[in-house]
């Protein structure tokens, strides 16, 4: 099992059939059998039966899903060989250097979510701003179109009632711990996470990452995270609706970074 599962953001454009959520689940399950950050996996032939049971479909349907994942390029190669006493399928994946997100394996075992609900969560995450667990939308119809659910679907209401997502104005936010903001606990990541959670506590949409702002905040709060939390409470009691990391630099340090937003190519600082 992987420590984490990498999933490309373009599942939302490559998987378009009615079965897209189950196909996305199958993709995640297959990738979960490889070591993290690798692009090949060996799976016993009988794993298809396990996947069929997990997704509540026939084993032949799993074969069709795998063919679809191969057809759209999410799986780049499928080979068969023999182990000591069993047949083995070898799956190859395109290398993911950017435009992907991370989910922890326990998400796949979550008994509180149906297979379709898990698929929708994966599609929501694929749309999130880089390095965050949220994205904004103009209308509810636009949001539903982005994640591929019908206009009359109650799926978002269900996920909200179960505590997996929340809404702040016209922004949807994933609140489940199996969708991490980062993998390595660097100073920058920790500072950003503290500010991110503080914004959610204040019912404000969290800011995007700003490299220079994090550098400034790092200078004062590296390994002083309790001080950061205290200063947030004392100096940032009333947050503006559209808050930025530059705002926090000004409020906490009386400094304004030169560049407000410098998007990182990758979702994660590995």
PDB file of C-alpha atoms in Angstrom:
ATOM      1  CA  UNK A   1       0.000   0.000   0.000  1.00  0.00           C
ATOM      2  CA  UNK A   2       1.137   3.533  -0.744  1.00  0.00           C
ATOM      3  CA  UNK A   3       1.733   6.177   1.904  1.00  0.00           C
ATOM      4  CA  UNK A   4      -0.254   8.474  -0.365  1.00  0.00           C
ATOM      5  CA  UNK A   5      -1.960   8.253  -3.747  1.00  0.00           C
ATOM      6  CA  UNK A   6      -1.253  10.629  -6.618  1.00  0.00           C
ATOM      7  CA  UNK A   7      -4.198  11.372  -8.898  1.00  0.00           C
ATOM      8  CA  UNK A   8      -4.020  13.633 -11.976  1.00  0.00           C
ATOM      9  CA  UNK A   9      -6.357  16.607 -12.090  1.00  0.00           C
ATOM     10  CA  UNK A  10      -7.470  15.739 -15.605  1.00  0.00           C
ATOM     11  CA  UNK A  11      -9.616  12.856 -14.379  1.00  0.00           C
ATOM     12  CA  UNK A  12     -12.394  15.441 -14.602  1.00  0.00           C
ATOM     13  CA  UNK A  13     -11.931  15.838 -18.363  1.00  0.00           C
ATOM     14  CA  UNK A  14     -10.796  12.313 -19.263  1.00  0.00           C
ATOM     15  CA  UNK A  15     -13.477  10.439 -17.342  1.00  0.00           C
ATOM     16  CA  UNK A  16     -16.827  11.547 -18.697  1.00  0.00           C
ATOM     17  CA  UNK A  17     -19.050   8.470 -18.791  1.00  0.00           C
ATOM     18  CA  UNK A  18     -21.814   7.679 -16.311  1.00  0.00           C
ATOM     19  CA  UNK A  19     -19.350   5.310 -14.650  1.00  0.00           C
ATOM     20  CA  UNK A  20     -16.704   8.044 -14.197  1.00  0.00           C
ATOM     21  CA  UNK A  21     -16.814   8.060 -10.404  1.00  0.00           C
ATOM     22  CA  UNK A  22     -16.321   4.295 -10.179  1.00  0.00           C
ATOM     23  CA  UNK A  23     -13.524   4.519 -12.766  1.00  0.00           C
ATOM     24  CA  UNK A  24     -11.835   7.221 -10.682  1.00  0.00           C
ATOM     25  CA  UNK A  25     -12.175   4.986  -7.602  1.00  0.00           C
ATOM     26  CA  UNK A  26     -10.672   2.058  -9.464  1.00  0.00           C
ATOM     27  CA  UNK A  27      -7.768   4.216 -10.642  1.00  0.00           C
ATOM     28  CA  UNK A  28      -7.074   5.262  -7.046  1.00  0.00           C
ATOM     29  CA  UNK A  29      -7.300   1.666  -5.827  1.00  0.00           C
ATOM     30  CA  UNK A  30      -4.842   0.418  -8.443  1.00  0.00           C
ATOM     31  CA  UNK A  31      -2.375   3.224  -7.726  1.00  0.00           C
ATOM     32  CA  UNK A  32      -2.677   2.405  -4.042  1.00  0.00           C
ATOM     33  CA  UNK A  33      -0.966  -0.940  -4.711  1.00  0.00           C
ATOM     34  CA  UNK A  34       2.304   0.734  -5.757  1.00  0.00           C
ATOM     35  CA  UNK A  35       4.979   2.470  -3.749  1.00  0.00           C
ATOM     36  CA  UNK A  36       4.359   6.218  -3.486  1.00  0.00           C
ATOM     37  CA  UNK A  37       5.564   8.378  -6.371  1.00  0.00           C
ATOM     38  CA  UNK A  38       6.228   5.445  -8.731  1.00  0.00           C
ATOM     39  CA  UNK A  39       4.604   4.786 -12.090  1.00  0.00           C
ATOM     40  CA  UNK A  40       4.281   0.976 -12.295  1.00  0.00           C
ATOM     41  CA  UNK A  41       2.498  -1.648 -10.242  1.00  0.00           C
ATOM     42  CA  UNK A  42       2.188  -5.413 -10.218  1.00  0.00           C
ATOM     43  CA  UNK A  43      -1.237  -6.724  -9.238  1.00  0.00           C
ATOM     44  CA  UNK A  44      -2.375 -10.308  -8.960  1.00  0.00           C
ATOM     45  CA  UNK A  45      -5.096 -11.220 -11.441  1.00  0.00           C
ATOM     46  CA  UNK A  46      -7.424 -12.043  -8.544  1.00  0.00           C
ATOM     47  CA  UNK A  47      -7.243  -8.368  -7.490  1.00  0.00           C
ATOM     48  CA  UNK A  48      -9.900  -7.716 -10.124  1.00  0.00           C
ATOM     49  CA  UNK A  49     -12.344  -9.670  -7.995  1.00  0.00           C
ATOM     50  CA  UNK A  50     -11.378  -7.603  -4.952  1.00  0.00           C
ATOM     51  CA  UNK A  51     -11.923  -4.381  -6.903  1.00  0.00           C
ATOM     52  CA  UNK A  52     -15.277  -5.688  -8.147  1.00  0.00           C
ATOM     53  CA  UNK A  53     -16.411  -6.360  -4.586  1.00  0.00           C
ATOM     54  CA  UNK A  54     -15.203  -2.976  -3.408  1.00  0.00           C
ATOM     55  CA  UNK A  55     -16.953  -1.087  -6.215  1.00  0.00           C
ATOM     56  CA  UNK A  56     -20.009  -3.379  -6.109  1.00  0.00           C
ATOM     57  CA  UNK A  57     -19.807  -4.306  -9.803  1.00  0.00           C
ATOM     58  CA  UNK A  58     -19.165  -7.475 -11.816  1.00  0.00           C
ATOM     59  CA  UNK A  59     -15.551  -8.526 -12.424  1.00  0.00           C
ATOM     60  CA  UNK A  60     -16.130  -8.093 -16.177  1.00  0.00           C
ATOM     61  CA  UNK A  61     -17.116  -4.480 -15.490  1.00  0.00           C
ATOM     62  CA  UNK A  62     -13.763  -3.928 -13.785  1.00  0.00           C
ATOM     63  CA  UNK A  63     -12.069  -5.139 -16.964  1.00  0.00           C
ATOM     64  CA  UNK A  64     -14.105  -2.610 -18.949  1.00  0.00           C
ATOM     65  CA  UNK A  65     -13.170   0.174 -16.530  1.00  0.00           C
ATOM     66  CA  UNK A  66      -9.497  -0.711 -16.882  1.00  0.00           C
ATOM     67  CA  UNK A  67      -9.825  -0.591 -20.668  1.00  0.00           C
ATOM     68  CA  UNK A  68     -11.395   2.860 -20.351  1.00  0.00           C
ATOM     69  CA  UNK A  69      -8.598   4.099 -18.078  1.00  0.00           C
ATOM     70  CA  UNK A  70      -6.138   2.856 -20.701  1.00  0.00           C
ATOM     71  CA  UNK A  71      -8.108   4.374 -23.594  1.00  0.00           C
ATOM     72  CA  UNK A  72      -8.072   7.869 -22.078  1.00  0.00           C
ATOM     73  CA  UNK A  73      -4.400   7.651 -21.101  1.00  0.00           C
ATOM     74  CA  UNK A  74      -4.691   7.438 -17.311  1.00  0.00           C
ATOM     75  CA  UNK A  75      -3.054   4.029 -17.585  1.00  0.00           C
ATOM     76  CA  UNK A  76      -0.282   4.010 -20.194  1.00  0.00           C
ATOM     77  CA  UNK A  77       0.409   0.289 -20.389  1.00  0.00           C
ATOM     78  CA  UNK A  78      -1.040  -3.071 -19.370  1.00  0.00           C
ATOM     79  CA  UNK A  79       1.019  -6.260 -19.429  1.00  0.00           C
ATOM     80  CA  UNK A  80       0.536  -9.777 -18.124  1.00  0.00           C
ATOM     81  CA  UNK A  81       3.060 -12.206 -16.696  1.00  0.00           C
ATOM     82  CA  UNK A  82       3.186 -15.107 -14.260  1.00  0.00           C
ATOM     83  CA  UNK A  83       4.258 -15.124 -10.651  1.00  0.00           C
ATOM     84  CA  UNK A  84       5.219 -18.262  -8.758  1.00  0.00           C
ATOM     85  CA  UNK A  85       1.671 -19.573  -8.605  1.00  0.00           C
ATOM     86  CA  UNK A  86      -0.530 -16.826  -9.987  1.00  0.00           C
ATOM     87  CA  UNK A  87      -1.049 -14.583 -12.968  1.00  0.00           C
ATOM     88  CA  UNK A  88       0.096 -10.989 -12.580  1.00  0.00           C
ATOM     89  CA  UNK A  89      -1.102  -7.803 -14.277  1.00  0.00           C
ATOM     90  CA  UNK A  90       1.452  -5.028 -14.681  1.00  0.00           C
ATOM     91  CA  UNK A  91      -0.007  -1.530 -14.956  1.00  0.00           C
ATOM     92  CA  UNK A  92       2.035   1.448 -16.104  1.00  0.00           C
ATOM     93  CA  UNK A  93       1.074   5.057 -15.432  1.00  0.00           C
ATOM     94  CA  UNK A  94       2.226   8.328 -17.015  1.00  0.00           C
ATOM     95  CA  UNK A  95       4.686  10.036 -14.672  1.00  0.00           C
ATOM     96  CA  UNK A  96       3.025  12.774 -12.640  1.00  0.00           C
ATOM     97  CA  UNK A  97       5.350  15.751 -12.228  1.00  0.00           C
ATOM     98  CA  UNK A  98       2.641  18.411 -11.804  1.00  0.00           C
ATOM     99  CA  UNK A  99      -1.100  18.940 -12.074  1.00  0.00           C
ATOM    100  CA  UNK A 100      -1.990  16.217  -9.625  1.00  0.00           C
ATOM    101  CA  UNK A 101      -3.381  15.968  -6.120  1.00  0.00           C
ATOM    102  CA  UNK A 102      -2.803  13.716  -3.133  1.00  0.00           C
ATOM    103  CA  UNK A 103      -5.220  11.585  -1.158  1.00  0.00           C
ATOM    104  CA  UNK A 104      -4.407   9.280   1.749  1.00  0.00           C
ATOM    105  CA  UNK A 105      -5.290   5.560   1.356  1.00  0.00           C
ATOM    106  CA  UNK A 106      -7.758   5.421   4.318  1.00  0.00           C
ATOM    107  CA  UNK A 107     -10.122   7.504   2.166  1.00  0.00           C
ATOM    108  CA  UNK A 108     -10.695   4.443  -0.032  1.00  0.00           C
ATOM    109  CA  UNK A 109     -11.798   2.428   3.016  1.00  0.00           C
ATOM    110  CA  UNK A 110     -14.156   5.083   4.420  1.00  0.00           C
ATOM    111  CA  UNK A 111     -17.416   3.281   5.173  1.00  0.00           C
ATOM    112  CA  UNK A 112     -19.294   6.548   5.617  1.00  0.00           C
ATOM    113  CA  UNK A 113     -19.123   7.309   1.894  1.00  0.00           C
ATOM    114  CA  UNK A 114     -20.616   5.462  -1.058  1.00  0.00           C
ATOM    115  CA  UNK A 115     -18.481   4.746  -4.121  1.00  0.00           C
ATOM    116  CA  UNK A 116     -20.202   7.581  -5.996  1.00  0.00           C
ATOM    117  CA  UNK A 117     -19.657   9.990  -3.082  1.00  0.00           C
ATOM    118  CA  UNK A 118     -15.958   9.100  -3.013  1.00  0.00           C
ATOM    119  CA  UNK A 119     -15.763   9.737  -6.745  1.00  0.00           C
ATOM    120  CA  UNK A 120     -17.383  13.140  -6.377  1.00  0.00           C
ATOM    121  CA  UNK A 121     -14.898  14.016  -3.632  1.00  0.00           C
ATOM    122  CA  UNK A 122     -12.038  13.129  -5.990  1.00  0.00           C
ATOM    123  CA  UNK A 123     -13.560  15.349  -8.685  1.00  0.00           C
ATOM    124  CA  UNK A 124     -13.965  18.218  -6.215  1.00  0.00           C
ATOM    125  CA  UNK A 125     -10.321  17.936  -5.176  1.00  0.00           C
ATOM    126  CA  UNK A 126      -9.200  17.861  -8.824  1.00  0.00           C
ATOM    127  CA  UNK A 127     -10.760  21.308  -9.270  1.00  0.00           C
ATOM    128  CA  UNK A 128      -9.209  22.911  -6.180  1.00  0.00           C
ATOM    129  CA  UNK A 129      -6.723  25.761  -6.449  1.00  0.00           C
ATOM    130  CA  UNK A 130      -3.131  24.566  -6.294  1.00  0.00           C
ATOM    131  CA  UNK A 131      -2.009  23.770  -2.781  1.00  0.00           C
ATOM    132  CA  UNK A 132      -5.501  24.249  -1.317  1.00  0.00           C
ATOM    133  CA  UNK A 133      -8.663  22.312  -0.584  1.00  0.00           C
ATOM    134  CA  UNK A 134     -11.062  24.844  -2.063  1.00  0.00           C
ATOM    135  CA  UNK A 135     -12.213  26.513  -5.245  1.00  0.00           C
ATOM    136  CA  UNK A 136     -14.727  29.219  -6.064  1.00  0.00           C
ATOM    137  CA  UNK A 137     -17.638  29.153  -8.497  1.00  0.00           C
ATOM    138  CA  UNK A 138     -20.139  31.629  -9.910  1.00  0.00           C
ATOM    139  CA  UNK A 139     -23.321  29.568  -9.733  1.00  0.00           C
ATOM    140  CA  UNK A 140     -24.351  26.251  -8.241  1.00  0.00           C
ATOM    141  CA  UNK A 141     -25.023  25.004 -11.768  1.00  0.00           C
ATOM    142  CA  UNK A 142     -21.434  25.840 -12.735  1.00  0.00           C
ATOM    143  CA  UNK A 143     -20.121  24.017  -9.659  1.00  0.00           C
ATOM    144  CA  UNK A 144     -22.134  20.892 -10.430  1.00  0.00           C
ATOM    145  CA  UNK A 145     -20.964  20.938 -14.041  1.00  0.00           C
ATOM    146  CA  UNK A 146     -17.310  21.159 -12.946  1.00  0.00           C
ATOM    147  CA  UNK A 147     -17.598  18.045 -10.812  1.00  0.00           C
ATOM    148  CA  UNK A 148     -19.879  16.221 -13.224  1.00  0.00           C
ATOM    149  CA  UNK A 149     -23.072  15.823 -11.212  1.00  0.00           C
ATOM    150  CA  UNK A 150     -26.584  16.509 -12.495  1.00  0.00           C
ATOM    151  CA  UNK A 151     -28.255  19.844 -11.887  1.00  0.00           C
ATOM    152  CA  UNK A 152     -30.887  18.188  -9.679  1.00  0.00           C
ATOM    153  CA  UNK A 153     -28.391  16.083  -7.735  1.00  0.00           C
ATOM    154  CA  UNK A 154     -28.448  16.292  -3.939  1.00  0.00           C
ATOM    155  CA  UNK A 155     -24.895  14.952  -3.699  1.00  0.00           C
ATOM    156  CA  UNK A 156     -23.407  18.200  -2.368  1.00  0.00           C
ATOM    157  CA  UNK A 157     -26.062  18.392   0.330  1.00  0.00           C
ATOM    158  CA  UNK A 158     -25.235  14.814   1.345  1.00  0.00           C
ATOM    159  CA  UNK A 159     -21.481  15.441   1.511  1.00  0.00           C
ATOM    160  CA  UNK A 160     -22.101  18.622   3.469  1.00  0.00           C
ATOM    161  CA  UNK A 161     -24.366  16.853   5.959  1.00  0.00           C
ATOM    162  CA  UNK A 162     -21.709  14.170   6.441  1.00  0.00           C
ATOM    163  CA  UNK A 163     -19.079  16.819   7.185  1.00  0.00           C
ATOM    164  CA  UNK A 164     -16.807  16.231   4.187  1.00  0.00           C
ATOM    165  CA  UNK A 165     -17.307  19.633   2.587  1.00  0.00           C
ATOM    166  CA  UNK A 166     -18.503  23.079   3.600  1.00  0.00           C
ATOM    167  CA  UNK A 167     -19.414  26.263   1.796  1.00  0.00           C
ATOM    168  CA  UNK A 168     -18.324  29.824   2.441  1.00  0.00           C
ATOM    169  CA  UNK A 169     -20.216  32.112   0.105  1.00  0.00           C
ATOM    170  CA  UNK A 170     -19.467  30.807  -3.406  1.00  0.00           C
ATOM    171  CA  UNK A 171     -16.524  28.633  -2.439  1.00  0.00           C
ATOM    172  CA  UNK A 172     -16.600  24.905  -1.785  1.00  0.00           C
ATOM    173  CA  UNK A 173     -14.080  23.590   0.744  1.00  0.00           C
ATOM    174  CA  UNK A 174     -12.991  20.027   1.466  1.00  0.00           C
ATOM    175  CA  UNK A 175     -12.816  19.432   5.210  1.00  0.00           C
ATOM    176  CA  UNK A 176     -11.780  15.769   5.257  1.00  0.00           C
ATOM    177  CA  UNK A 177      -8.326  14.985   6.708  1.00  0.00           C
ATOM    178  CA  UNK A 178      -7.524  12.468   3.962  1.00  0.00           C
ATOM    179  CA  UNK A 179      -6.947  15.358   1.550  1.00  0.00           C
ATOM    180  CA  UNK A 180      -3.732  16.946   2.887  1.00  0.00           C
ATOM    181  CA  UNK A 181      -2.511  20.410   1.957  1.00  0.00           C
ATOM    182  CA  UNK A 182       1.076  19.145   1.947  1.00  0.00           C
ATOM    183  CA  UNK A 183       3.217  16.051   2.473  1.00  0.00           C
ATOM    184  CA  UNK A 184       6.308  17.397   4.212  1.00  0.00           C
ATOM    185  CA  UNK A 185       5.982  19.415   7.403  1.00  0.00           C
ATOM    186  CA  UNK A 186       8.184  22.320   6.341  1.00  0.00           C
ATOM    187  CA  UNK A 187       8.019  25.678   8.103  1.00  0.00           C
ATOM    188  CA  UNK A 188       6.248  27.297   5.150  1.00  0.00           C
ATOM    189  CA  UNK A 189       3.693  24.497   4.959  1.00  0.00           C
ATOM    190  CA  UNK A 190       2.992  24.608   8.689  1.00  0.00           C
ATOM    191  CA  UNK A 191       2.563  28.386   8.737  1.00  0.00           C
ATOM    192  CA  UNK A 192       0.251  28.258   5.743  1.00  0.00           C
ATOM    193  CA  UNK A 193      -1.797  25.465   7.319  1.00  0.00           C
ATOM    194  CA  UNK A 194      -2.236  27.406  10.577  1.00  0.00           C
ATOM    195  CA  UNK A 195      -3.429  30.483   8.683  1.00  0.00           C
ATOM    196  CA  UNK A 196      -5.625  28.328   6.443  1.00  0.00           C
ATOM    197  CA  UNK A 197      -7.380  26.779   9.438  1.00  0.00           C
ATOM    198  CA  UNK A 198      -7.714  30.128  11.194  1.00  0.00           C
ATOM    199  CA  UNK A 199      -9.529  31.526   8.175  1.00  0.00           C
ATOM    200  CA  UNK A 200     -11.911  28.569   8.184  1.00  0.00           C
ATOM    201  CA  UNK A 201     -12.496  29.144  11.904  1.00  0.00           C
ATOM    202  CA  UNK A 202     -13.420  32.746  11.104  1.00  0.00           C
ATOM    203  CA  UNK A 203     -15.648  31.573   8.230  1.00  0.00           C
ATOM    204  CA  UNK A 204     -13.432  33.271   5.652  1.00  0.00           C
ATOM    205  CA  UNK A 205     -12.161  31.684   2.437  1.00  0.00           C
ATOM    206  CA  UNK A 206      -8.442  30.919   3.007  1.00  0.00           C
ATOM    207  CA  UNK A 207      -5.835  32.764   0.927  1.00  0.00           C
ATOM    208  CA  UNK A 208      -3.752  31.264  -1.852  1.00  0.00           C
ATOM    209  CA  UNK A 209      -0.055  30.670  -1.288  1.00  0.00           C
ATOM    210  CA  UNK A 210       2.345  33.577  -1.806  1.00  0.00           C
ATOM    211  CA  UNK A 211       5.999  32.656  -1.817  1.00  0.00           C
ATOM    212  CA  UNK A 212       7.336  36.006  -0.630  1.00  0.00           C
ATOM    213  CA  UNK A 213       4.697  36.359   2.077  1.00  0.00           C
ATOM    214  CA  UNK A 214       5.548  32.937   3.453  1.00  0.00           C
ATOM    215  CA  UNK A 215       9.231  33.867   3.426  1.00  0.00           C
ATOM    216  CA  UNK A 216       8.498  36.941   5.581  1.00  0.00           C
ATOM    217  CA  UNK A 217       6.271  34.979   7.958  1.00  0.00           C
ATOM    218  CA  UNK A 218       8.913  32.276   8.166  1.00  0.00           C
ATOM    219  CA  UNK A 219      11.452  34.783   9.471  1.00  0.00           C
ATOM    220  CA  UNK A 220       9.360  35.517  12.547  1.00  0.00           C
ATOM    221  CA  UNK A 221       7.372  32.367  13.198  1.00  0.00           C
ATOM    222  CA  UNK A 222       9.704  29.492  12.296  1.00  0.00           C
ATOM    223  CA  UNK A 223       9.325  26.986  15.160  1.00  0.00           C
ATOM    224  CA  UNK A 224       7.161  29.541  17.005  1.00  0.00           C
ATOM    225  CA  UNK A 225       3.773  28.328  15.896  1.00  0.00           C
ATOM    226  CA  UNK A 226       2.087  29.018  19.232  1.00  0.00           C
ATOM    227  CA  UNK A 227       3.144  32.645  18.856  1.00  0.00           C
ATOM    228  CA  UNK A 228       1.613  32.722  15.385  1.00  0.00           C
ATOM    229  CA  UNK A 229      -1.704  31.406  16.648  1.00  0.00           C
ATOM    230  CA  UNK A 230      -1.749  33.908  19.511  1.00  0.00           C
ATOM    231  CA  UNK A 231      -0.932  36.797  17.180  1.00  0.00           C
ATOM    232  CA  UNK A 232      -3.652  35.732  14.758  1.00  0.00           C
ATOM    233  CA  UNK A 233      -6.208  35.834  17.553  1.00  0.00           C
ATOM    234  CA  UNK A 234      -4.983  39.190  18.904  1.00  0.00           C
ATOM    235  CA  UNK A 235      -4.110  41.053  15.700  1.00  0.00           C
ATOM    236  CA  UNK A 236      -6.453  39.538  13.108  1.00  0.00           C
ATOM    237  CA  UNK A 237      -9.788  39.509  14.872  1.00  0.00           C
ATOM    238  CA  UNK A 238     -11.769  40.862  11.900  1.00  0.00           C
ATOM    239  CA  UNK A 239     -10.603  39.414   8.598  1.00  0.00           C
ATOM    240  CA  UNK A 240     -11.533  40.987   5.266  1.00  0.00           C
ATOM    241  CA  UNK A 241     -13.754  38.895   3.031  1.00  0.00           C
ATOM    242  CA  UNK A 242     -11.082  38.502   0.351  1.00  0.00           C
ATOM    243  CA  UNK A 243      -8.054  37.868   2.502  1.00  0.00           C
ATOM    244  CA  UNK A 244      -4.515  37.272   1.218  1.00  0.00           C
ATOM    245  CA  UNK A 245      -1.243  36.218   2.782  1.00  0.00           C
ATOM    246  CA  UNK A 246      -0.046  39.751   2.120  1.00  0.00           C
ATOM    247  CA  UNK A 247      -2.766  40.928   4.493  1.00  0.00           C
ATOM    248  CA  UNK A 248      -1.365  38.700   7.227  1.00  0.00           C
ATOM    249  CA  UNK A 249       2.153  40.005   6.577  1.00  0.00           C
ATOM    250  CA  UNK A 250       0.921  43.553   7.026  1.00  0.00           C
ATOM    251  CA  UNK A 251      -1.185  42.732  10.095  1.00  0.00           C
ATOM    252  CA  UNK A 252       1.407  40.578  11.838  1.00  0.00           C
ATOM    253  CA  UNK A 253       4.712  42.011  10.604  1.00  0.00           C
ATOM    254  CA  UNK A 254       3.852  45.453   9.247  1.00  0.00           C
ATOM    255  CA  UNK A 255       5.437  44.379   5.968  1.00  0.00           C
ATOM    256  CA  UNK A 256       3.919  44.079   2.501  1.00  0.00           C
ATOM    257  CA  UNK A 257       5.434  41.560   0.049  1.00  0.00           C
ATOM    258  CA  UNK A 258       6.284  42.868  -3.415  1.00  0.00           C
ATOM    259  CA  UNK A 259       4.411  40.112  -5.241  1.00  0.00           C
ATOM    260  CA  UNK A 260       0.975  39.138  -3.929  1.00  0.00           C
ATOM    261  CA  UNK A 261       0.668  35.728  -5.580  1.00  0.00           C
ATOM    262  CA  UNK A 262       3.340  33.497  -7.057  1.00  0.00           C
ATOM    263  CA  UNK A 263       1.732  30.148  -7.901  1.00  0.00           C
ATOM    264  CA  UNK A 264       3.895  27.093  -7.471  1.00  0.00           C
ATOM    265  CA  UNK A 265       4.005  24.649 -10.377  1.00  0.00           C
ATOM    266  CA  UNK A 266       3.346  21.760  -8.029  1.00  0.00           C
ATOM    267  CA  UNK A 267       0.500  21.198  -5.631  1.00  0.00           C
ATOM    268  CA  UNK A 268       2.845  20.040  -2.916  1.00  0.00           C
ATOM    269  CA  UNK A 269       6.243  20.799  -1.516  1.00  0.00           C
ATOM    270  CA  UNK A 270       7.343  17.193  -1.362  1.00  0.00           C
TER     271      UNK A 270
END
